[in-house]
CSV table of C-alpha atoms in Angstrom, one decimal:
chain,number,residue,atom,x,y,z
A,42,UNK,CA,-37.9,-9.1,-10.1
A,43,UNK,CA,-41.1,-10.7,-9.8
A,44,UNK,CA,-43.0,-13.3,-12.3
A,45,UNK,CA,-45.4,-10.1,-13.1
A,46,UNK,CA,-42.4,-8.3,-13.8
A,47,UNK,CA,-41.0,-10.6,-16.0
A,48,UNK,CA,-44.0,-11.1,-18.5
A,49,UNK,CA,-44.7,-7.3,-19.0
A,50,UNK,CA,-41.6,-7.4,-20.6
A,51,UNK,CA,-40.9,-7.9,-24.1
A,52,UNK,CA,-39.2,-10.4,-26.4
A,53,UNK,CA,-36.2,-8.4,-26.9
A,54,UNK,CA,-35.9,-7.2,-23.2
A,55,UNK,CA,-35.7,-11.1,-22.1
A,56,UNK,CA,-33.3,-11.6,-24.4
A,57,UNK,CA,-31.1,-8.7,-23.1
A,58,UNK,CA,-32.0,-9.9,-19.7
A,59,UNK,CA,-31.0,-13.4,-20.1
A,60,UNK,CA,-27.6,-12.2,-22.1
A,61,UNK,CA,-26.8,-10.2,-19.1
A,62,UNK,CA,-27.6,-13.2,-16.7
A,63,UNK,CA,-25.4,-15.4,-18.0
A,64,UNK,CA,-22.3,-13.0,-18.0
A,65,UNK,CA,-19.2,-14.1,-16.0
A,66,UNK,CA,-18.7,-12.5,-12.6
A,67,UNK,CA,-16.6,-10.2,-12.0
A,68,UNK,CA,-12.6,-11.1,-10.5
A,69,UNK,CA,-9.8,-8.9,-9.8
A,70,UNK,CA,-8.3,-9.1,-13.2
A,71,UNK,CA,-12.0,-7.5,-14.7
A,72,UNK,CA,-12.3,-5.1,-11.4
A,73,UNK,CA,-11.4,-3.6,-8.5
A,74,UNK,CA,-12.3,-6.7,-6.4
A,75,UNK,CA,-9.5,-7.7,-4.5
A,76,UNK,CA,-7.4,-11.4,-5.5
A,77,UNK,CA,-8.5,-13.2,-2.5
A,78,UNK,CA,-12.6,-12.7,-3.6
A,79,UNK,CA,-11.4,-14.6,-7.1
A,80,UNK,CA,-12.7,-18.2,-7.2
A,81,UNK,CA,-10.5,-20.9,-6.5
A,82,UNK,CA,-9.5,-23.6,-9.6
A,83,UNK,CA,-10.2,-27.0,-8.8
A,84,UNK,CA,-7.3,-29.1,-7.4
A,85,UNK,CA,-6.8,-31.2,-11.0
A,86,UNK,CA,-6.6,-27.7,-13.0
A,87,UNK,CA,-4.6,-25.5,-10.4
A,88,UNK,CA,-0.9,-25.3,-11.4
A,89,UNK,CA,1.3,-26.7,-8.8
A,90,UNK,CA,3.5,-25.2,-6.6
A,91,UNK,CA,7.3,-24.9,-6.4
A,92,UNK,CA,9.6,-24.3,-8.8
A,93,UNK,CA,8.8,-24.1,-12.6
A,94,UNK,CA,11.0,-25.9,-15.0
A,95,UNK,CA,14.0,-24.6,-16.2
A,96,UNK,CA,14.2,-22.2,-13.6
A,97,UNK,CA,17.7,-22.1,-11.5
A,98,UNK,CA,18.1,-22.3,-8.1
A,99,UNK,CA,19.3,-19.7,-5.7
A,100,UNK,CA,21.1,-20.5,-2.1
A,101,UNK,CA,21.6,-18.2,0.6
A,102,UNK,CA,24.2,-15.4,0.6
A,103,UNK,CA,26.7,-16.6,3.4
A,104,UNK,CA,27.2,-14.0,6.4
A,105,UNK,CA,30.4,-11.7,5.6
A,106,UNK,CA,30.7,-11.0,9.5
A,107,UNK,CA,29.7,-14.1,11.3
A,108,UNK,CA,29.3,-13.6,15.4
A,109,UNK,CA,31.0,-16.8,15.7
A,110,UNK,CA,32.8,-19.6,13.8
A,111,UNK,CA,33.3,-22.9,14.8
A,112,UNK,CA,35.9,-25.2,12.9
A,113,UNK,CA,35.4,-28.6,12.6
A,114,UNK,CA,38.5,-30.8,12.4
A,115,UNK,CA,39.1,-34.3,11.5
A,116,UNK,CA,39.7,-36.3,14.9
A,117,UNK,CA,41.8,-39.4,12.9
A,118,UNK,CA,42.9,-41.1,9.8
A,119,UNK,CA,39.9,-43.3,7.9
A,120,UNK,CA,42.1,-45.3,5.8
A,121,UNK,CA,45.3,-45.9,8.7
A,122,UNK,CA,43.5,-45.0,11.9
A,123,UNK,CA,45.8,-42.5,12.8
A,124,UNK,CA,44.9,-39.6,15.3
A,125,UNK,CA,45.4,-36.3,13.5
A,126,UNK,CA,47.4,-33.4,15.3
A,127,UNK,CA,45.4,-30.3,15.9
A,128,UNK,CA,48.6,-28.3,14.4
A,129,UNK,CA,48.3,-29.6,11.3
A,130,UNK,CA,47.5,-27.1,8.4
A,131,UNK,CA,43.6,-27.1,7.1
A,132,UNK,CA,41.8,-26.0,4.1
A,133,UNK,CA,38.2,-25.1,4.2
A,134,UNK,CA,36.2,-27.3,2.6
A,135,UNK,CA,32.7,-26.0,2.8
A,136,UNK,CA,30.6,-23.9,5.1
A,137,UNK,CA,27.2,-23.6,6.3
A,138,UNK,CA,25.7,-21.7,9.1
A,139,UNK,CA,23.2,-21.9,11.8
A,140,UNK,CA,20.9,-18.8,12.3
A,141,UNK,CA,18.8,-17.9,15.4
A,142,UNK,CA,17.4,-15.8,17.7
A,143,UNK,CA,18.8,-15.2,21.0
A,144,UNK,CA,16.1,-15.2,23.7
A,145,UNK,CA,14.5,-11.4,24.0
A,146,UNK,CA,13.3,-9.8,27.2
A,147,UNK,CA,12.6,-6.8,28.8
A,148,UNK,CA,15.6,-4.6,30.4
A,149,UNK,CA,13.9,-3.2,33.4
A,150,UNK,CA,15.8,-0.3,34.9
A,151,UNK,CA,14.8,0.9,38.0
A,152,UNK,CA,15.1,4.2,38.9
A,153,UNK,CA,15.9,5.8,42.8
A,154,UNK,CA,15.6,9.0,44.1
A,155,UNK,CA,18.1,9.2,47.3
A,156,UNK,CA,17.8,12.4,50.1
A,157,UNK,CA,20.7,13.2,51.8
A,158,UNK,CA,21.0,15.0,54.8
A,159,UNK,CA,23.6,17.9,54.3
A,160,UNK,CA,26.8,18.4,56.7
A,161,UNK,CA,26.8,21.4,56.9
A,162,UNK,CA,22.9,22.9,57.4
A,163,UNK,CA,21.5,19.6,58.2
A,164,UNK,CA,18.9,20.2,55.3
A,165,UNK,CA,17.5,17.4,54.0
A,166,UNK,CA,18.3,17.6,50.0
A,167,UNK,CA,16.6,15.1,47.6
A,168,UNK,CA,17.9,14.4,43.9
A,169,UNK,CA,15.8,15.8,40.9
A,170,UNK,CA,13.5,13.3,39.4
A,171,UNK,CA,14.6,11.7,36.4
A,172,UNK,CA,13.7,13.1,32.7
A,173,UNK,CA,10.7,11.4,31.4
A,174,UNK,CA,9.9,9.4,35.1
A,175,UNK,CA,6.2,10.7,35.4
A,176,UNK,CA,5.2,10.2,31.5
A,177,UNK,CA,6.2,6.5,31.1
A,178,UNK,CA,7.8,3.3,32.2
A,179,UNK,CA,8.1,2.0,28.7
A,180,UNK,CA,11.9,3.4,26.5
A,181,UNK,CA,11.5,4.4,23.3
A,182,UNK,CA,12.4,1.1,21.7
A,183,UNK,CA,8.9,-0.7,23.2
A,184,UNK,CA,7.0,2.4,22.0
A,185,UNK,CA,9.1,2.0,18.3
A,186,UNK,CA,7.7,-2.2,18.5
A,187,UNK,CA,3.7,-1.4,19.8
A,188,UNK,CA,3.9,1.5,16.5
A,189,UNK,CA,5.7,-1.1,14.1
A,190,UNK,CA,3.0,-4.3,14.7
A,191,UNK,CA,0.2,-1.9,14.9
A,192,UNK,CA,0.6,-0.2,12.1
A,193,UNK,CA,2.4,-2.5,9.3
A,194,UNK,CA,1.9,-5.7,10.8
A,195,UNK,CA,-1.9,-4.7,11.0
A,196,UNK,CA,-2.5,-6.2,14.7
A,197,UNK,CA,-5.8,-5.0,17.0
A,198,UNK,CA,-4.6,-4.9,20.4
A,199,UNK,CA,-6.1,-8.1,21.6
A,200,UNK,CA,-3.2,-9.7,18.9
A,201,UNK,CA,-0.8,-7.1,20.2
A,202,UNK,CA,-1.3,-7.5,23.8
A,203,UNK,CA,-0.8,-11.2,23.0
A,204,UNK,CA,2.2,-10.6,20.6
A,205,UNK,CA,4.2,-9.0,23.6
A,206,UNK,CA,3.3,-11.4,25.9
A,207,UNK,CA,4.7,-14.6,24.1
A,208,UNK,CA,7.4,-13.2,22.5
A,209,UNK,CA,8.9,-10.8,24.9
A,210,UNK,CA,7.5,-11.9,28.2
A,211,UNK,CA,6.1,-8.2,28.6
A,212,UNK,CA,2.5,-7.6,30.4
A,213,UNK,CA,0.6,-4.4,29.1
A,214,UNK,CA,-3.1,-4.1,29.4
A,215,UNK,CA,-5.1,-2.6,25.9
A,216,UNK,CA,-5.4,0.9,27.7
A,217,UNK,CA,-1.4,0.9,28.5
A,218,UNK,CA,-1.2,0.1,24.8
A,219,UNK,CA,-3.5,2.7,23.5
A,220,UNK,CA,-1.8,5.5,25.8
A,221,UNK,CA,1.6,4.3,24.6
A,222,UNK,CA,0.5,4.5,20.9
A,223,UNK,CA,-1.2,8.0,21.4
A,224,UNK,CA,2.2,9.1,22.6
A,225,UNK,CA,4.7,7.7,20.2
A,226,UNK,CA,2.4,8.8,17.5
A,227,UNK,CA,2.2,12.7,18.3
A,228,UNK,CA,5.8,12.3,17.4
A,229,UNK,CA,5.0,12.0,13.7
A,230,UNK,CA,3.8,15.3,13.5
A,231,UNK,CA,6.7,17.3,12.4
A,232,UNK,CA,7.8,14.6,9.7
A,233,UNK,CA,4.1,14.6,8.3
A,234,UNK,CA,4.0,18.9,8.5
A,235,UNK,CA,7.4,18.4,6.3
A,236,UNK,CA,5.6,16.1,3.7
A,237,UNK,CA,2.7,18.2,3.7
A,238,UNK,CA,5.2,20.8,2.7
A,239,UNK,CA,6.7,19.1,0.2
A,240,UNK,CA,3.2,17.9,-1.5
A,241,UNK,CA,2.1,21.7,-1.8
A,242,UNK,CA,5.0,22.9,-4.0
A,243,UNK,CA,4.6,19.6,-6.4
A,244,UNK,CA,4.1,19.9,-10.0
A,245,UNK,CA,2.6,16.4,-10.1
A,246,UNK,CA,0.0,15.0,-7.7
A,247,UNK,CA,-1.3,11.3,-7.4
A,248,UNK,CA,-4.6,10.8,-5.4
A,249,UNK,CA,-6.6,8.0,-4.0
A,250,UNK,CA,-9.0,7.1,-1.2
A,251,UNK,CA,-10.6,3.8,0.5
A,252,UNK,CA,-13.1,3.7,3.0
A,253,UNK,CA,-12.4,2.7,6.6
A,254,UNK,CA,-14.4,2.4,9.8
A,255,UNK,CA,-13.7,5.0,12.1
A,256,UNK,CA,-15.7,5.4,15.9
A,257,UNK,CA,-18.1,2.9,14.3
A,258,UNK,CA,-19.1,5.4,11.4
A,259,UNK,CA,-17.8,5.2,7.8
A,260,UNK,CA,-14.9,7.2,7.0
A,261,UNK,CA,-12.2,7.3,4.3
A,262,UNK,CA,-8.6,6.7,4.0
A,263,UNK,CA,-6.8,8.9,1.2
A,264,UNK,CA,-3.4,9.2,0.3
A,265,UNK,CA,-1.3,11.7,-2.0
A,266,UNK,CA,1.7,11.3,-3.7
A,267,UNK,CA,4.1,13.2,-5.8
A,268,UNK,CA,7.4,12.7,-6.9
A,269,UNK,CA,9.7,13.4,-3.1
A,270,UNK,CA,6.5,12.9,-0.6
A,271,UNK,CA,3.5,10.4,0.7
A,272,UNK,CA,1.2,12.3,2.9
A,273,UNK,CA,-1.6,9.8,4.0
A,274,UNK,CA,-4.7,11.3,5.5
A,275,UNK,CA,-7.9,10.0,7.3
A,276,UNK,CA,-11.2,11.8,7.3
A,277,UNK,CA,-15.1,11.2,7.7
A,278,UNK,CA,-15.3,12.4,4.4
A,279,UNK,CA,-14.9,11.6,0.2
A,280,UNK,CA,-15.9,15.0,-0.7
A,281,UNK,CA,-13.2,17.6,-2.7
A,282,UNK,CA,-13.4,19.4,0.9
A,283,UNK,CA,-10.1,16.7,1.7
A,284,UNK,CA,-8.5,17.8,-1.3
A,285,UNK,CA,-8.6,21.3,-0.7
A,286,UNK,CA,-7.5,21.1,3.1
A,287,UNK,CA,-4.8,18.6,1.9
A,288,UNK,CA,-3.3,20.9,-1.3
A,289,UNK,CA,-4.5,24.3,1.3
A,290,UNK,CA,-4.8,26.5,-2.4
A,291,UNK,CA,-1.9,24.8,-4.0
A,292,UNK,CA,-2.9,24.2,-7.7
A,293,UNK,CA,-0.2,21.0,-9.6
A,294,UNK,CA,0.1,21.0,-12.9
A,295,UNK,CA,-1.0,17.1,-13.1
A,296,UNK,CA,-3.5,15.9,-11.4
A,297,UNK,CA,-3.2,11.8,-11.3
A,298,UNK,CA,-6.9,9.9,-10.2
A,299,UNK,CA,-9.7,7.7,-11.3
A,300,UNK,CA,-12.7,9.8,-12.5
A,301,UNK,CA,-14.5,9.6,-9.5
A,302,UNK,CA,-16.2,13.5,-9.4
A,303,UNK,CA,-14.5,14.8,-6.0
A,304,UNK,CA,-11.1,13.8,-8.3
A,305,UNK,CA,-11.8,16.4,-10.8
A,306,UNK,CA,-10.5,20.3,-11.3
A,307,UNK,CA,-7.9,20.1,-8.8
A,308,UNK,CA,-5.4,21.1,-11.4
A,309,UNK,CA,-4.6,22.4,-14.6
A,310,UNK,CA,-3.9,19.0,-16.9
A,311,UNK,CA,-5.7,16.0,-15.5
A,312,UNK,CA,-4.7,12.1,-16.2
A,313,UNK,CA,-6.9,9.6,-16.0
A,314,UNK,CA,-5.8,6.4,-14.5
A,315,UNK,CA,-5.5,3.8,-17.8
A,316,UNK,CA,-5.6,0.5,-15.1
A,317,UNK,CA,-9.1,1.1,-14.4
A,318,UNK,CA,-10.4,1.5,-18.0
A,319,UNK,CA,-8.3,-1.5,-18.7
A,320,UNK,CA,-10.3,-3.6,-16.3
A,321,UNK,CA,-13.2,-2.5,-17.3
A,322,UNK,CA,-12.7,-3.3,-20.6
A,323,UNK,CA,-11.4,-6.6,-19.9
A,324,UNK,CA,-14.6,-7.6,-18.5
A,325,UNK,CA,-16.4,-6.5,-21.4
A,326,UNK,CA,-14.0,-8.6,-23.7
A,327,UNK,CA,-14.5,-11.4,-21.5
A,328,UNK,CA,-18.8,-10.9,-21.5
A,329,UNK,CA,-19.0,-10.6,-25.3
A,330,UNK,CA,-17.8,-10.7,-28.8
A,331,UNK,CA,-18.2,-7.1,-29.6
A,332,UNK,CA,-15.1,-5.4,-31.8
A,333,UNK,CA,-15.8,-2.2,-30.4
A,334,UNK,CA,-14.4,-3.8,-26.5
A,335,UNK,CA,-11.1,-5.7,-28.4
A,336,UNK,CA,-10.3,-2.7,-30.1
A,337,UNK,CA,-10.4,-0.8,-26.8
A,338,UNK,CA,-8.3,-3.4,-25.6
A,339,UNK,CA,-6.0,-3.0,-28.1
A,340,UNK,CA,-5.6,0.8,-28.1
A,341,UNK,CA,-5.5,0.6,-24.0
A,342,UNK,CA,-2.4,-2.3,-24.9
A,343,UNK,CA,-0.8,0.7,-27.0
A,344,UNK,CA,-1.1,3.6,-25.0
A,345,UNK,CA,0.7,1.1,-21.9
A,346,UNK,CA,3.5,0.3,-24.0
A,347,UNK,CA,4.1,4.3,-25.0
A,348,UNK,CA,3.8,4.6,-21.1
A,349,UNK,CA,6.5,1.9,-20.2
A,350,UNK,CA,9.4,3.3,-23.0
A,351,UNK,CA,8.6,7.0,-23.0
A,352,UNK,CA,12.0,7.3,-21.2
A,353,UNK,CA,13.6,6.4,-24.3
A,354,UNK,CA,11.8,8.3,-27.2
A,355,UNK,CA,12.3,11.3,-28.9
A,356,UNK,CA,9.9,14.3,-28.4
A,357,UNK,CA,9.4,14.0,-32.0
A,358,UNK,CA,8.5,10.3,-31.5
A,359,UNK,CA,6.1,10.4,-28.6
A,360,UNK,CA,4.4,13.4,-30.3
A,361,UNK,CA,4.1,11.2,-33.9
A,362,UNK,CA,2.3,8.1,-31.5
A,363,UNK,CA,0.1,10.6,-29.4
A,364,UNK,CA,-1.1,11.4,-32.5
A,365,UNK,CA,-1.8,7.9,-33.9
A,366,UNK,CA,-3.6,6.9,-30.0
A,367,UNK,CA,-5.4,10.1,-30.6
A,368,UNK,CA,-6.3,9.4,-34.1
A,369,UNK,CA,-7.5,5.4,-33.7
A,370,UNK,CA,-9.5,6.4,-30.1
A,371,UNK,CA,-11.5,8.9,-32.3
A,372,UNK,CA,-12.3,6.1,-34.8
A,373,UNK,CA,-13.3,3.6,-31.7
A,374,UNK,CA,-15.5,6.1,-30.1
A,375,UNK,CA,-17.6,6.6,-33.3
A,376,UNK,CA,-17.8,2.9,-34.2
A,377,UNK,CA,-21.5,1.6,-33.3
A,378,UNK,CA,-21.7,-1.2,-31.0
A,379,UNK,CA,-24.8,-3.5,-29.7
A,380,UNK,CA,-23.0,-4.1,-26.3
A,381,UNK,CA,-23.6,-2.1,-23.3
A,382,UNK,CA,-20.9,-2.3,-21.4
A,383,UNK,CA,-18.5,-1.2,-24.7
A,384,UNK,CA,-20.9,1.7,-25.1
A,385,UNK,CA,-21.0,2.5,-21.3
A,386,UNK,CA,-17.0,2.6,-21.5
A,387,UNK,CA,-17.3,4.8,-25.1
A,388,UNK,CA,-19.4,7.5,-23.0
A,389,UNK,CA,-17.0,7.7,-19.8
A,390,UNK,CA,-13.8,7.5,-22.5
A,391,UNK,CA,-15.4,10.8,-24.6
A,392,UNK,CA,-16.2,12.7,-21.0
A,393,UNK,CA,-12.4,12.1,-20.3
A,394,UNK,CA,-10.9,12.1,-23.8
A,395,UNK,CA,-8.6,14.9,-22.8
A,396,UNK,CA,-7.5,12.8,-19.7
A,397,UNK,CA,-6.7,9.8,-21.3
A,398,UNK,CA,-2.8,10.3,-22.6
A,399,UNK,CA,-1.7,13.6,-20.4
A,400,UNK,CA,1.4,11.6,-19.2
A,401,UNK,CA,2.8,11.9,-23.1
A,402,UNK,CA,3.1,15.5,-22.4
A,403,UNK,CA,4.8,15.4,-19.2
A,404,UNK,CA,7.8,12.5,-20.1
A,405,UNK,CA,9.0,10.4,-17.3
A,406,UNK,CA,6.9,12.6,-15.0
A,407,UNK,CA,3.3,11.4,-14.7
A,408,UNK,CA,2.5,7.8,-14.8
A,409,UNK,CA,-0.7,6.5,-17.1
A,410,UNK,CA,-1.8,4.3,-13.9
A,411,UNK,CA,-2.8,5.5,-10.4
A,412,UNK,CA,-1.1,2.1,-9.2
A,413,UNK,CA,1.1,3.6,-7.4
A,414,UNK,CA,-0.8,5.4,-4.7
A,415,UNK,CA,-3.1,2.0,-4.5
A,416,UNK,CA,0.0,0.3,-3.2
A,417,UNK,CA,0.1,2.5,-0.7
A,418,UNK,CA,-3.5,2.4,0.2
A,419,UNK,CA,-2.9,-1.3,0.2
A,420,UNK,CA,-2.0,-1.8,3.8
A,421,UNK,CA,-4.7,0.1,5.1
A,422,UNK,CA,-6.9,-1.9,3.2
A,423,UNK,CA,-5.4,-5.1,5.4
A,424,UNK,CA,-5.3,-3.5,8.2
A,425,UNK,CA,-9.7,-2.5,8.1
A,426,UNK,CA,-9.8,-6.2,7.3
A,427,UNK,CA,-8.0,-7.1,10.1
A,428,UNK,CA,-9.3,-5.2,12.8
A,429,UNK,CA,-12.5,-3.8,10.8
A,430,UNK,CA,-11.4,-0.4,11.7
A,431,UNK,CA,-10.6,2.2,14.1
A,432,UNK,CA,-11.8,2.5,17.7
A,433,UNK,CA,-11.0,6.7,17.9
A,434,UNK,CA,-10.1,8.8,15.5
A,435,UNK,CA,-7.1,10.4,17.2
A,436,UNK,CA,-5.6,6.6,16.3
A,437,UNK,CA,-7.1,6.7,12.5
A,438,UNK,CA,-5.1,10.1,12.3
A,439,UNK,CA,-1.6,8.8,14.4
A,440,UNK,CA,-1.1,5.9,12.1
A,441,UNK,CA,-2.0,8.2,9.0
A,442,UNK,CA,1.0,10.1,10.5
A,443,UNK,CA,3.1,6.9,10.8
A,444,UNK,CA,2.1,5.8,7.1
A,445,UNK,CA,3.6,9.2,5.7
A,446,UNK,CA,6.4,9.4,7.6
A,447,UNK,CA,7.2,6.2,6.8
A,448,UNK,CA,6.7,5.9,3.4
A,449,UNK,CA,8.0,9.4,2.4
A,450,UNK,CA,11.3,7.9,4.2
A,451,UNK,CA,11.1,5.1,1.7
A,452,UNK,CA,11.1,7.3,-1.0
A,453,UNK,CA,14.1,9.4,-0.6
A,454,UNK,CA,16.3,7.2,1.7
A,455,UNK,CA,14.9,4.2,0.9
A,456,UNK,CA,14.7,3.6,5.2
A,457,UNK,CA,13.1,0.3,6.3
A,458,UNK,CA,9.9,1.1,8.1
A,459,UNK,CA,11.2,0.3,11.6
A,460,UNK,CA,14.3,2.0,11.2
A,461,UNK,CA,11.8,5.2,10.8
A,462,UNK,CA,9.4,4.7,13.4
A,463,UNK,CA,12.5,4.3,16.0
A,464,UNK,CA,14.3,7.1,14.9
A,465,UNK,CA,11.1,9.0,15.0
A,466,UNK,CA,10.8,8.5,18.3
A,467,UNK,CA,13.7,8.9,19.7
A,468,UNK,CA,14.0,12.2,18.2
């Protein structure tokens, strides 16, 4: 804004101008910014590290099945001098262990074909080549490793050429790697067709999306969730197009999201996800003294704790407090306020006012926060950070394959995300 700008402006435009100016920035408790953008305290007012008073200390739960013990036995006497039998009986007196890695490298197993020359015809026969000898020199375990840092331990390929090199001795050039994660992740297909099957007979449906680089251009990251299945999906697009390829006509009963518009109608009861009106409203708090944001604050406070012990309550008693949240946001809505950013949180709460406590009707069912599907989105997030993106798409859509196999493991068998990818791939 210009100096021109600034004196067609009126007294009471300054004013708001210079009110909004001097609001605090946003952090990641008042948005969606992540932690690491927050600004750091000074040294003299940061708390320090370690542990907190009054809190007790926890050791290390001793191996049950040690590869090896070692006694130690006294060799003589400290008060007479005099050498100790090694038959005599012993008590343990304490024990502590030493824990390390044995050296790892590669098992290289070379593979000949022999001819023969038969006695009897004198035809020259030569043994079948071995299953799997023209595809690739790497075993399924390498593959299961190159999937594993890629994808959770969010390495590019400059990082995991290196990784294999120090740690494992292994040489592989980037284009080994990419043909080596193309393969091993065309064996996530099947598990991700079964998620996908799973997601399209839920009654309940949580949905998010991120953006992501992909060939350069810029390209989303969504995931779904219901109660038995994580499908993660890339695609060039945000638009409700996804939605309907993802859900292919299948209508939930709940539909879990922000309010972002492509969110909307994909199901008959919508819920709104209360985190991000709670930020939102924590910001305001923070920028002003206006009653109309604490009382928000307050109500927002409410509706979480009916969220956390609906588990526990009556029908009767959830309906008698739906009631009361329904009755006090009513009042809130129609108070007048002077501050914009209550009244811009008053317009988006009445356009979802029938979104805003759907998880009271559907106990133990539907959460009142979408926070569950941003953890999941989280590691994508780290891993655009990391490498800015995706260099194909067939790579954006392998790992999205990974992701759900992975995590829709985690949900039912509760399977460590190497354990998966191995037995994946060996399948």
């Amino acid at each position: 804004m210009s100096r021109s700008d600034l004196e067609r402006l009126s007294k009471d435009e300054l004013i708001e101008l210079v009110l909004k100016l001097q609001r605090p920035g946003k952090t990641s408790r008042t948005s969606s910014k992540p932690p690491s953008t927050d600004r750091k305290e000074q040294r003299e007012q940061s708390k320090p590290g370690g542990a907190k008073p009054g809190h007790e200390g926890h050791n290390r739960v001793l191996a049950g099945a040690p590869d090896r013990i070692v006694d130690h036995r006294p060799v003589c006497c400290p008060d007479c001098g005099l050498v100790l039998p090694p038959n005599l009986p012993a008590e343990a007196v304490s024990v502590s262990e030493t824990i390390d890695l044995p050296p790892v490298k590669p098992v290289v197993e070379q593979h000949r074909r022999l001819a023969v020359r038969c006695p009897a015809c004198q035809a020259r026969v030569v043994a079948p080549r071995p299953a799997g000898a023209a595809a690739t020199p790497f075993g399924p375990r390498l593959h299961a490793t190159a999937v594993y840092l890629k994808t959770f331990q969010a390495l590019s390929y400059e990082r995991l050429q290196a990784a294999l090199s120090d740690l494992f001795g292994l040489t592989v050039s980037q284009g080994g790697l990419m043909n080596m994660l193309r393969r091993a992740e065309a064996r996530f297909a099947v598990r991700r067709e079964a998620a996908l099957s799973v997601l399209r007979r839920a009654e309940v449906v949580a949905c998010d999306e991120t953006g992501v680089r992909i060939e350069g251009s810029n390209s989303y990251h969504w995931v779904f969730r219901c109660e038995d299945a994580v499908v993660h999906h890339a695609a060039p697009t945000r638009a409700a197009s996804v939605v309907h390829e993802i859900m292919a006509g299948h209508r939930p009963a709940v539909w879990l999201s922000d309010r972002y518009s492509a969110q909307q109608g994909h199901a008959d009861r919508q819920q709104t996800c209360l985190a991000h009106l709670a930020r939102d409203v924590a910001y305001a708090v923070e920028a002003g003294d206006d009653p109309v944001a604490f009382r928000l604050k307050l109500w927002l406070g409410s509706a979480f704790a009916l969220a956390k012990g609906i588990g526990s309550l009556a029908t009767s008693t959830i309906t008698a407090k739906r009631r009361t949240l329904e009755r006090t946001l009513d009042e809130i809505l129609a108070a007048p306020t002077v501050c914009d950013l209550a009244r811009d949180i008053q317009n988006r709460m009445r356009r979802a006012r029938d979104q805003l406590l759907t998880f009271a009707s559907f106990p133990g069912r539907v959460e009142a926060t979408n926070n569950a599907c941003e953890r999941d989105l989280r590691p994508a997030v780290i891993q655009r950070k990391n490498t800015n993106g995706y260099r194909a798409l067939w790579s954006a859509k392998g790992e999205a394959a990974v992701r759900t196999a992975v995590a829709t493991a985690r949900l039912t068998a509760g399977a460590s995300p190497f354990g998966t990818v191995l037995s994946t791939i060996r399948a």
